[in-house]
PDB file of C-alpha atoms in Angstrom:
ATOM      1  CA  MET C   1       8.114 -20.701  15.116  1.00  0.00           C
ATOM      2  CA  SER C   2       6.202 -19.792  11.989  1.00  0.00           C
ATOM      3  CA  GLU C   3       7.762 -18.448   8.818  1.00  0.00           C
ATOM      4  CA  LEU C   4       6.610 -15.051   9.110  1.00  0.00           C
ATOM      5  CA  THR C   5       7.359 -14.488  12.876  1.00  0.00           C
ATOM      6  CA  ALA C   6      10.762 -15.655  12.029  1.00  0.00           C
ATOM      7  CA  ALA C   7      11.081 -13.237   9.478  1.00  0.00           C
ATOM      8  CA  VAL C   8      10.206 -10.290  11.552  1.00  0.00           C
ATOM      9  CA  GLU C   9      12.563 -11.415  14.461  1.00  0.00           C
ATOM     10  CA  ARG C  10      15.529 -11.566  12.171  1.00  0.00           C
ATOM     11  CA  LEU C  11      15.262  -7.750  11.712  1.00  0.00           C
ATOM     12  CA  SER C  12      18.327  -6.392  13.245  1.00  0.00           C
ATOM     13  CA  THR C  13      19.832  -2.781  13.649  1.00  0.00           C
ATOM     14  CA  SER C  14      21.627  -3.309  10.409  1.00  0.00           C
ATOM     15  CA  ASP C  15      18.506  -2.773   8.808  1.00  0.00           C
ATOM     16  CA  GLY C  16      18.153   0.791   9.702  1.00  0.00           C
ATOM     17  CA  LEU C  17      14.308   0.738   9.768  1.00  0.00           C
ATOM     18  CA  VAL C  18      12.254   3.663  10.271  1.00  0.00           C
ATOM     19  CA  VAL C  19       8.715   3.143  10.908  1.00  0.00           C
ATOM     20  CA  VAL C  20       6.287   5.829   9.878  1.00  0.00           C
ATOM     21  CA  LEU C  21       2.964   6.082  11.500  1.00  0.00           C
ATOM     22  CA  ASP C  22      -0.043   7.759  10.434  1.00  0.00           C
ATOM     23  CA  LEU C  23      -2.573   9.082  13.272  1.00  0.00           C
ATOM     24  CA  ASP C  24      -5.996   9.487  12.264  1.00  0.00           C
ATOM     25  CA  ALA C  25      -8.190   6.043  11.704  1.00  0.00           C
ATOM     26  CA  THR C  26      -4.698   4.265  12.174  1.00  0.00           C
ATOM     27  CA  VAL C  27      -3.316   4.869  15.934  1.00  0.00           C
ATOM     28  CA  TRP C  28      -6.513   6.772  17.431  1.00  0.00           C
ATOM     29  CA  LEU C  29     -10.149   7.155  16.679  1.00  0.00           C
ATOM     30  CA  PRO C  30     -12.232   9.587  16.031  1.00  0.00           C
ATOM     31  CA  GLU C  31     -10.371  11.559  13.394  1.00  0.00           C
ATOM     32  CA  VAL C  32      -9.330  15.196  14.694  1.00  0.00           C
ATOM     33  CA  TYR C  33     -10.791  16.863  12.291  1.00  0.00           C
ATOM     34  CA  THR C  34     -14.399  16.018  13.325  1.00  0.00           C
ATOM     35  CA  LEU C  35     -13.689  17.056  16.541  1.00  0.00           C
ATOM     36  CA  ARG C  36     -15.140  20.372  17.917  1.00  0.00           C
ATOM     37  CA  ALA C  37     -14.662  22.392  21.095  1.00  0.00           C
ATOM     38  CA  PRO C  38     -17.746  21.956  23.886  1.00  0.00           C
ATOM     39  CA  ARG C  39     -20.001  25.179  24.250  1.00  0.00           C
ATOM     40  CA  GLY C  40     -18.219  27.683  26.619  1.00  0.00           C
ATOM     41  CA  ALA C  41     -14.874  25.656  26.436  1.00  0.00           C
ATOM     42  CA  ALA C  42     -11.781  28.208  26.652  1.00  0.00           C
ATOM     43  CA  ASP C  43      -9.885  29.447  23.830  1.00  0.00           C
ATOM     44  CA  ASP C  44      -7.131  27.052  24.461  1.00  0.00           C
ATOM     45  CA  TRP C  45      -9.585  23.702  24.870  1.00  0.00           C
ATOM     46  CA  THR C  46      -8.035  20.788  23.230  1.00  0.00           C
ATOM     47  CA  PRO C  47      -9.316  17.399  22.914  1.00  0.00           C
ATOM     48  CA  THR C  48      -8.338  14.887  26.169  1.00  0.00           C
ATOM     49  CA  LEU C  49      -7.196  11.102  25.147  1.00  0.00           C
ATOM     50  CA  GLY C  50      -8.748   8.469  26.728  1.00  0.00           C
ATOM     51  CA  THR C  51     -12.240  10.790  26.456  1.00  0.00           C
ATOM     52  CA  ASP C  52     -12.548  12.359  23.270  1.00  0.00           C
ATOM     53  CA  VAL C  53      -9.960  10.210  21.498  1.00  0.00           C
ATOM     54  CA  ARG C  54      -8.792   6.837  21.744  1.00  0.00           C
ATOM     55  CA  VAL C  55      -6.119   4.705  20.856  1.00  0.00           C
ATOM     56  CA  LEU C  56      -6.936   1.615  18.877  1.00  0.00           C
ATOM     57  CA  PRO C  57      -6.388  -1.318  20.723  1.00  0.00           C
ATOM     58  CA  GLY C  58      -4.614  -3.030  17.886  1.00  0.00           C
ATOM     59  CA  ALA C  59      -2.259   0.132  17.916  1.00  0.00           C
ATOM     60  CA  ALA C  60      -1.538   0.084  21.292  1.00  0.00           C
ATOM     61  CA  ALA C  61      -0.450  -3.644  21.379  1.00  0.00           C
ATOM     62  CA  VAL C  62       1.771  -2.613  18.329  1.00  0.00           C
ATOM     63  CA  LEU C  63       3.284   0.551  20.213  1.00  0.00           C
ATOM     64  CA  LYS C  64       4.349  -1.536  23.146  1.00  0.00           C
ATOM     65  CA  LEU C  65       5.970  -3.855  20.306  1.00  0.00           C
ATOM     66  CA  LEU C  66       7.756  -0.632  19.001  1.00  0.00           C
ATOM     67  CA  ALA C  67       8.803   0.624  22.133  1.00  0.00           C
ATOM     68  CA  ALA C  68      11.106  -2.362  22.750  1.00  0.00           C
ATOM     69  CA  ARG C  69      12.900  -2.336  19.860  1.00  0.00           C
ATOM     70  CA  SER C  70      15.712  -0.080  20.278  1.00  0.00           C
ATOM     71  CA  ASP C  71      17.103  -0.752  16.628  1.00  0.00           C
ATOM     72  CA  THR C  72      13.766   1.011  15.003  1.00  0.00           C
ATOM     73  CA  ARG C  73      12.965   4.663  14.856  1.00  0.00           C
ATOM     74  CA  VAL C  74       9.662   5.933  14.611  1.00  0.00           C
ATOM     75  CA  ALA C  75       8.166   8.787  12.953  1.00  0.00           C
ATOM     76  CA  VAL C  76       5.113  10.404  12.711  1.00  0.00           C
ATOM     77  CA  ALA C  77       3.358  11.613   9.470  1.00  0.00           C
ATOM     78  CA  SER C  78       0.092  12.989   9.759  1.00  0.00           C
ATOM     79  CA  ARG C  79      -2.311  15.262   7.433  1.00  0.00           C
ATOM     80  CA  SER C  80      -4.275  16.684  10.518  1.00  0.00           C
ATOM     81  CA  ALA C  81      -6.048  19.715   9.788  1.00  0.00           C
ATOM     82  CA  LYS C  82      -5.751  20.789  13.298  1.00  0.00           C
ATOM     83  CA  PRO C  83      -1.896  19.863  14.190  1.00  0.00           C
ATOM     84  CA  GLU C  84      -2.024  21.667  17.515  1.00  0.00           C
ATOM     85  CA  TRP C  85      -4.668  19.154  18.764  1.00  0.00           C
ATOM     86  CA  SER C  86      -3.213  15.935  17.108  1.00  0.00           C
ATOM     87  CA  LYS C  87       0.371  17.317  18.664  1.00  0.00           C
ATOM     88  CA  ALA C  88      -1.193  17.745  22.244  1.00  0.00           C
ATOM     89  CA  LEU C  89      -2.786  13.999  21.704  1.00  0.00           C
ATOM     90  CA  LEU C  90       0.252  12.728  20.558  1.00  0.00           C
ATOM     91  CA  ALA C  91       2.221  13.729  23.393  1.00  0.00           C
ATOM     92  CA  LYS C  92      -0.047  11.626  25.876  1.00  0.00           C
ATOM     93  CA  VAL C  93       0.064   8.176  23.700  1.00  0.00           C
ATOM     94  CA  PRO C  94       1.723   5.260  25.692  1.00  0.00           C
ATOM     95  CA  ASP C  95       4.909   3.968  24.279  1.00  0.00           C
ATOM     96  CA  LEU C  96       4.806   6.175  21.359  1.00  0.00           C
ATOM     97  CA  ALA C  97       8.345   8.235  21.342  1.00  0.00           C
ATOM     98  CA  ALA C  98       8.934   9.765  17.744  1.00  0.00           C
ATOM     99  CA  THR C  99      12.325  10.608  16.616  1.00  0.00           C
ATOM    100  CA  ALA C 100      10.506  13.285  14.038  1.00  0.00           C
ATOM    101  CA  VAL C 101       7.137  14.547  14.243  1.00  0.00           C
ATOM    102  CA  HIS C 102       5.761  16.100  10.868  1.00  0.00           C
ATOM    103  CA  ILE C 103       1.624  16.873  11.333  1.00  0.00           C
ATOM    104  CA  TYR C 104       0.162  19.620   8.855  1.00  0.00           C
ATOM    105  CA  PRO C 105      -2.102  19.578   5.904  1.00  0.00           C
ATOM    106  CA  GLY C 106      -0.675  18.558   2.497  1.00  0.00           C
ATOM    107  CA  ASP C 107       0.434  15.846   0.212  1.00  0.00           C
ATOM    108  CA  LYS C 108       1.674  13.196   2.664  1.00  0.00           C
ATOM    109  CA  ARG C 109       4.858  12.473  -0.112  1.00  0.00           C
ATOM    110  CA  THR C 110       5.948  16.317   1.208  1.00  0.00           C
ATOM    111  CA  HIS C 111       5.801  14.521   4.911  1.00  0.00           C
ATOM    112  CA  LEU C 112       7.833  11.875   3.686  1.00  0.00           C
ATOM    113  CA  ARG C 113      10.464  13.510   2.268  1.00  0.00           C
ATOM    114  CA  ARG C 114      10.994  15.488   5.314  1.00  0.00           C
ATOM    115  CA  ILE C 115      11.494  12.914   7.517  1.00  0.00           C
ATOM    116  CA  ALA C 116      13.817  11.289   5.191  1.00  0.00           C
ATOM    117  CA  LYS C 117      15.934  14.416   5.016  1.00  0.00           C
ATOM    118  CA  GLY C 118      15.694  14.778   8.535  1.00  0.00           C
ATOM    119  CA  LEU C 119      16.726  11.519   9.639  1.00  0.00           C
ATOM    120  CA  GLY C 120      19.080  10.943   7.203  1.00  0.00           C
ATOM    121  CA  CYS C 121      17.785   8.085   5.853  1.00  0.00           C
ATOM    122  CA  ALA C 122      16.734   6.516   2.189  1.00  0.00           C
ATOM    123  CA  PHE C 123      12.892   5.568   1.236  1.00  0.00           C
ATOM    124  CA  SER C 124      14.028   1.933   1.008  1.00  0.00           C
ATOM    125  CA  ARG C 125      14.321   2.190   4.976  1.00  0.00           C
ATOM    126  CA  MET C 126      11.022   3.356   5.697  1.00  0.00           C
ATOM    127  CA  VAL C 127       7.961   1.582   6.482  1.00  0.00           C
ATOM    128  CA  LEU C 128       4.453   3.586   6.627  1.00  0.00           C
ATOM    129  CA  PHE C 129       1.333   2.169   8.028  1.00  0.00           C
ATOM    130  CA  ASP C 130      -1.574   4.591   6.835  1.00  0.00           C
ATOM    131  CA  ASP C 131      -5.133   3.872   6.765  1.00  0.00           C
ATOM    132  CA  ALA C 132      -5.670   5.587   3.379  1.00  0.00           C
ATOM    133  CA  ARG C 133      -4.720   3.864   0.311  1.00  0.00           C
ATOM    134  CA  ASP C 134      -5.480   5.803  -2.798  1.00  0.00           C
ATOM    135  CA  GLY C 135      -7.535   7.996  -4.219  1.00  0.00           C
ATOM    136  CA  LYS C 136      -7.985  12.113  -3.584  1.00  0.00           C
ATOM    137  CA  HIS C 137      -7.221  11.420  -0.076  1.00  0.00           C
ATOM    138  CA  GLY C 138      -4.919   8.238  -0.113  1.00  0.00           C
ATOM    139  CA  ASN C 139      -1.507   7.863   1.066  1.00  0.00           C
ATOM    140  CA  CYS C 140      -0.304   4.111   0.876  1.00  0.00           C
ATOM    141  CA  VAL C 141       0.136   4.475  -3.428  1.00  0.00           C
ATOM    142  CA  GLY C 142       1.740   8.095  -3.226  1.00  0.00           C
ATOM    143  CA  ALA C 143       4.488   6.773  -0.733  1.00  0.00           C
ATOM    144  CA  ALA C 144       5.072   3.466  -2.529  1.00  0.00           C
ATOM    145  CA  ALA C 145       6.159   5.637  -5.358  1.00  0.00           C
ATOM    146  CA  LEU C 146       8.397   7.490  -3.300  1.00  0.00           C
ATOM    147  CA  GLY C 147      10.130   4.002  -2.772  1.00  0.00           C
ATOM    148  CA  VAL C 148       8.499   3.583   0.725  1.00  0.00           C
ATOM    149  CA  LEU C 149       7.031   0.227   1.564  1.00  0.00           C
ATOM    150  CA  ALA C 150       3.563   0.986   2.562  1.00  0.00           C
ATOM    151  CA  VAL C 151       1.022  -1.237   4.606  1.00  0.00           C
ATOM    152  CA  HIS C 152      -2.586  -0.239   4.347  1.00  0.00           C
ATOM    153  CA  CYS C 153      -4.596  -0.429   7.594  1.00  0.00           C
ATOM    154  CA  PRO C 154      -8.154  -0.211   6.680  1.00  0.00           C
ATOM    155  CA  GLN C 155      -8.925  -1.418  10.234  1.00  0.00           C
ATOM    156  CA  GLY C 156      -6.220   0.690  11.853  1.00  0.00           C
ATOM    157  CA  LEU C 157      -3.013  -0.732  13.036  1.00  0.00           C
ATOM    158  CA  ASN C 158      -2.954  -4.018  14.697  1.00  0.00           C
ATOM    159  CA  GLU C 159      -0.549  -6.950  15.105  1.00  0.00           C
ATOM    160  CA  GLU C 160      -1.392  -8.573  11.650  1.00  0.00           C
ATOM    161  CA  ARG C 161      -0.248  -5.356   9.907  1.00  0.00           C
ATOM    162  CA  TRP C 162       2.435  -4.654  11.572  1.00  0.00           C
ATOM    163  CA  ARG C 163       4.159  -8.405  10.940  1.00  0.00           C
ATOM    164  CA  ALA C 164       2.841  -8.478   7.501  1.00  0.00           C
ATOM    165  CA  GLY C 165       4.963  -5.008   7.157  1.00  0.00           C
ATOM    166  CA  LEU C 166       8.010  -6.101   8.530  1.00  0.00           C
ATOM    167  CA  ALA C 167       8.358  -9.580   6.878  1.00  0.00           C
ATOM    168  CA  ALA C 168       7.476  -7.784   3.998  1.00  0.00           C
ATOM    169  CA  PHE C 169      10.606  -5.265   4.418  1.00  0.00           C
ATOM    170  CA  GLU C 170      12.619  -8.576   5.704  1.00  0.00           C
ATOM    171  CA  ARG C 171      12.065 -10.057   2.003  1.00  0.00           C
ATOM    172  CA  GLY C 172      13.405  -7.146   0.269  1.00  0.00           C
ATOM    173  CA  VAL C 173      10.036  -5.578  -0.760  1.00  0.00           C
ATOM    174  CA  ARG C 174      10.409  -2.010  -1.615  1.00  0.00           C
ATOM    175  CA  GLY C 175       8.066   0.743  -3.215  1.00  0.00           C
ATOM    176  CA  LYS C 176       5.100  -1.236  -3.011  1.00  0.00           C
ATOM    177  CA  VAL C 177       1.782  -1.562  -1.012  1.00  0.00           C
ATOM    178  CA  ILE C 178       1.082  -4.133   1.200  1.00  0.00           C
ATOM    179  CA  ASP C 179      -2.592  -4.715   1.572  1.00  0.00           C
ATOM    180  CA  ALA C 180      -4.863  -6.065   3.684  1.00  0.00           C
ATOM    181  CA  PRO C 181      -6.171  -9.625   3.615  1.00  0.00           C
ATOM    182  CA  GLY C 182      -8.487  -9.696   0.791  1.00  0.00           C
ATOM    183  CA  GLY C 183      -6.730  -6.856  -1.528  1.00  0.00           C
ATOM    184  CA  PRO C 184      -7.942  -3.823  -1.450  1.00  0.00           C
ATOM    185  CA  ALA C 185     -11.848  -2.717  -1.276  1.00  0.00           C
ATOM    186  CA  PRO C 186     -13.610  -3.144  -4.759  1.00  0.00           C
ATOM    187  CA  SER C 187     -14.569   0.072  -5.520  1.00  0.00           C
ATOM    188  CA  ARG C 188     -18.448   1.251  -4.815  1.00  0.00           C
ATOM    189  CA  PRO C 189     -21.444   3.523  -5.917  1.00  0.00           C
ATOM    190  CA  ALA C 190     -20.776   6.961  -4.249  1.00  0.00           C
ATOM    191  CA  VAL C 191     -23.851   8.215  -2.725  1.00  0.00           C
ATOM    192  CA  THR C 192     -24.189  11.874  -1.745  1.00  0.00           C
ATOM    193  CA  LEU C 193     -26.412  12.768   0.560  1.00  0.00           C
ATOM    194  CA  PRO C 194     -27.455  16.046   2.578  1.00  0.00           C
ATOM    195  CA  ALA C 195     -26.679  16.403   6.079  1.00  0.00           C
ATOM    196  CA  VAL C 196     -27.838  18.552   9.251  1.00  0.00           C
ATOM    197  CA  SER C 197     -25.430  18.582  12.619  1.00  0.00           C
ATOM    198  CA  LEU C 198     -28.206  18.428  15.684  1.00  0.00           C
ATOM    199  CA  ALA C 199     -27.158  18.881  19.268  1.00  0.00           C
ATOM    200  CA  MET C 200     -27.532  16.041  22.189  1.00  0.00           C
ATOM    201  CA  PRO C 201     -29.985  14.863  23.011  1.00  0.00           C
ATOM    202  CA  PHE C 202     -32.161  15.277  19.749  1.00  0.00           C
ATOM    203  CA  ALA C 203     -29.630  13.583  17.514  1.00  0.00           C
ATOM    204  CA  ALA C 204     -29.818  10.780  19.720  1.00  0.00           C
ATOM    205  CA  LEU C 205     -33.651  10.813  20.061  1.00  0.00           C
ATOM    206  CA  LEU C 206     -33.970  11.255  16.781  1.00  0.00           C
ATOM    207  CA  LEU C 207     -31.872   8.494  15.847  1.00  0.00           C
ATOM    208  CA  ASN C 208     -33.391   6.077  18.633  1.00  0.00           C
ATOM    209  CA  GLY C 209     -37.010   6.731  17.143  1.00  0.00           C
ATOM    210  CA  PHE C 210     -38.368   8.423  20.472  1.00  0.00           C
ATOM    211  CA  LYS C 211     -38.092  12.231  18.285  1.00  0.00           C
ATOM    212  CA  THR C 212     -40.342  12.238  15.158  1.00  0.00           C
ATOM    213  CA  LEU C 213     -41.543  15.998  14.770  1.00  0.00           C
ATOM    214  CA  GLU C 214     -38.929  19.010  14.685  1.00  0.00           C
ATOM    215  CA  THR C 215     -40.191  22.340  15.899  1.00  0.00           C
ATOM    216  CA  ARG C 216     -37.971  25.310  15.590  1.00  0.00           C
ATOM    217  CA  ASN C 217     -37.758  28.742  14.425  1.00  0.00           C
ATOM    218  CA  ASN C 218     -35.861  28.155  11.282  1.00  0.00           C
ATOM    219  CA  GLU C 219     -35.896  26.181   7.849  1.00  0.00           C
ATOM    220  CA  LEU C 220     -33.283  24.010   8.791  1.00  0.00           C
ATOM    221  CA  PHE C 221     -35.191  21.246   7.324  1.00  0.00           C
ATOM    222  CA  ALA C 222     -37.212  22.758   4.714  1.00  0.00           C
ATOM    223  CA  PRO C 223     -34.754  22.418   1.736  1.00  0.00           C
ATOM    224  CA  TYR C 224     -34.663  18.831   2.378  1.00  0.00           C
ATOM    225  CA  GLU C 225     -38.814  17.860   2.621  1.00  0.00           C
ATOM    226  CA  GLY C 226     -39.052  14.303   1.223  1.00  0.00           C
ATOM    227  CA  ARG C 227     -35.264  13.839   1.266  1.00  0.00           C
ATOM    228  CA  ARG C 228     -33.085  11.185   2.959  1.00  0.00           C
ATOM    229  CA  VAL C 229     -30.633  13.190   5.435  1.00  0.00           C
ATOM    230  CA  VAL C 230     -27.616  12.252   7.174  1.00  0.00           C
ATOM    231  CA  VAL C 231     -27.461  13.263  10.889  1.00  0.00           C
ATOM    232  CA  ARG C 232     -24.733  14.341  12.316  1.00  0.00           C
ATOM    233  CA  VAL C 233     -24.246  14.388  16.318  1.00  0.00           C
ATOM    234  CA  GLY C 234     -23.140  17.612  17.386  1.00  0.00           C
ATOM    235  CA  MET C 235     -20.455  18.684  19.795  1.00  0.00           C
ATOM    236  CA  LYS C 236     -22.918  20.787  21.908  1.00  0.00           C
ATOM    237  CA  ASP C 237     -25.868  19.823  24.357  1.00  0.00           C
ATOM    238  CA  TRP C 238     -29.028  21.767  25.011  1.00  0.00           C
ATOM    239  CA  ASP C 239     -29.113  23.297  28.028  1.00  0.00           C
ATOM    240  CA  ASN C 240     -32.500  22.346  29.215  1.00  0.00           C
ATOM    241  CA  ALA C 241     -33.126  18.873  30.928  1.00  0.00           C
ATOM    242  CA  SER C 242     -36.628  18.974  30.585  1.00  0.00           C
ATOM    243  CA  TRP C 243     -36.772  16.387  27.790  1.00  0.00           C
ATOM    244  CA  LYS C 244     -36.052  13.741  30.300  1.00  0.00           C
ATOM    245  CA  LEU C 245     -39.602  14.089  31.730  1.00  0.00           C
ATOM    246  CA  TRP C 246     -41.270  12.481  28.925  1.00  0.00           C
ATOM    247  CA  HIS C 247     -38.336  10.160  27.498  1.00  0.00           C
ATOM    248  CA  PRO C 248     -37.165   6.915  29.351  1.00  0.00           C
ATOM    249  CA  ALA C 249     -34.014   6.208  30.585  1.00  0.00           C
ATOM    250  CA  GLY C 250     -31.581   5.424  27.356  1.00  0.00           C
ATOM    251  CA  ALA C 251     -33.458   7.345  25.015  1.00  0.00           C
ATOM    252  CA  ALA C 252     -30.714   9.608  24.442  1.00  0.00           C
ATOM    253  CA  ASP C 253     -27.754   6.907  24.497  1.00  0.00           C
ATOM    254  CA  LEU C 254     -26.177   6.771  20.936  1.00  0.00           C
ATOM    255  CA  ARG C 255     -25.794   3.552  19.077  1.00  0.00           C
ATOM    256  CA  PRO C 256     -22.929   1.362  20.119  1.00  0.00           C
ATOM    257  CA  GLY C 257     -19.397   2.464  18.092  1.00  0.00           C
ATOM    258  CA  PHE C 258     -20.870   5.970  17.529  1.00  0.00           C
ATOM    259  CA  ARG C 259     -19.614   9.783  19.323  1.00  0.00           C
ATOM    260  CA  ARG C 260     -20.009  13.181  19.287  1.00  0.00           C
ATOM    261  CA  GLY C 261     -18.717  14.445  15.570  1.00  0.00           C
ATOM    262  CA  ASP C 262     -19.835  11.270  13.741  1.00  0.00           C
ATOM    263  CA  ALA C 263     -22.379  10.924  10.925  1.00  0.00           C
ATOM    264  CA  ALA C 264     -24.585   8.265  12.811  1.00  0.00           C
ATOM    265  CA  GLY C 265     -27.619   7.569  10.725  1.00  0.00           C
ATOM    266  CA  VAL C 266     -30.090   8.817   7.979  1.00  0.00           C
ATOM    267  CA  VAL C 267     -33.204   9.724   8.165  1.00  0.00           C
ATOM    268  CA  ASP C 268     -36.352  10.855   5.805  1.00  0.00           C
ATOM    269  CA  VAL C 269     -37.809  14.188   6.144  1.00  0.00           C
ATOM    270  CA  GLY C 270     -41.231  14.133   5.696  1.00  0.00           C
ATOM    271  CA  GLU C 271     -43.881  17.224   4.987  1.00  0.00           C
ATOM    272  CA  THR C 272     -42.648  20.586   6.527  1.00  0.00           C
ATOM    273  CA  ARG C 273     -44.530  23.656   7.159  1.00  0.00           C
TER     274      ARG C 273
END
């Protein structure tokens, strides 16, 4: 048994461990704020787990490990801008039985304070797993400032991040951020581009190179003539299937890894008239 695995296995009920899980980009994708109700959907429409949102494979494996630990309490801390949707999805996630659920916008330190108060635990007994490390939308650094052990999961929760976090907890590490292998990602110059949202199949046809001309009765693209723009895949479908008559099969398939609501590519806008 490796030293890392042995350290993890030594955790016992005496530790009073509370595992706090972020949701968006940590447990599942896409992030809930990117979702939109389909055209014509009922007012009470909610996204479906497995169709609109999927649990990350690594997170699913960790949740099974967590479910087998009778000595560990689980809490959820999410800054979701759509709490009701997130709660509906959370209720369907296999092997995730949280004793405390805090899903609402705002500083995640507020979530952690309320979890600690509600469960009667110290920050030093909490381990947060979160994809957002620092900066305006970061959570790990702020959590560590409270005394929480924060585990950065830039690619989502997985067994490597899980065991690294538990091993650090066993070693007595508190109030620190456990970075992913290679350390925090180096800062890179930011690029700001305008974006347009196009319904399907037009977004995919454009990004796949089948659609090179755009005709419409508004000036959506006029302000971007000669510029590069990001294309977001809209949640709605065009209600006319005639495009299939002059495009080959697969022409409107999104590229692997992209889904509705994603910014799926960039295009250069030519002359507009």
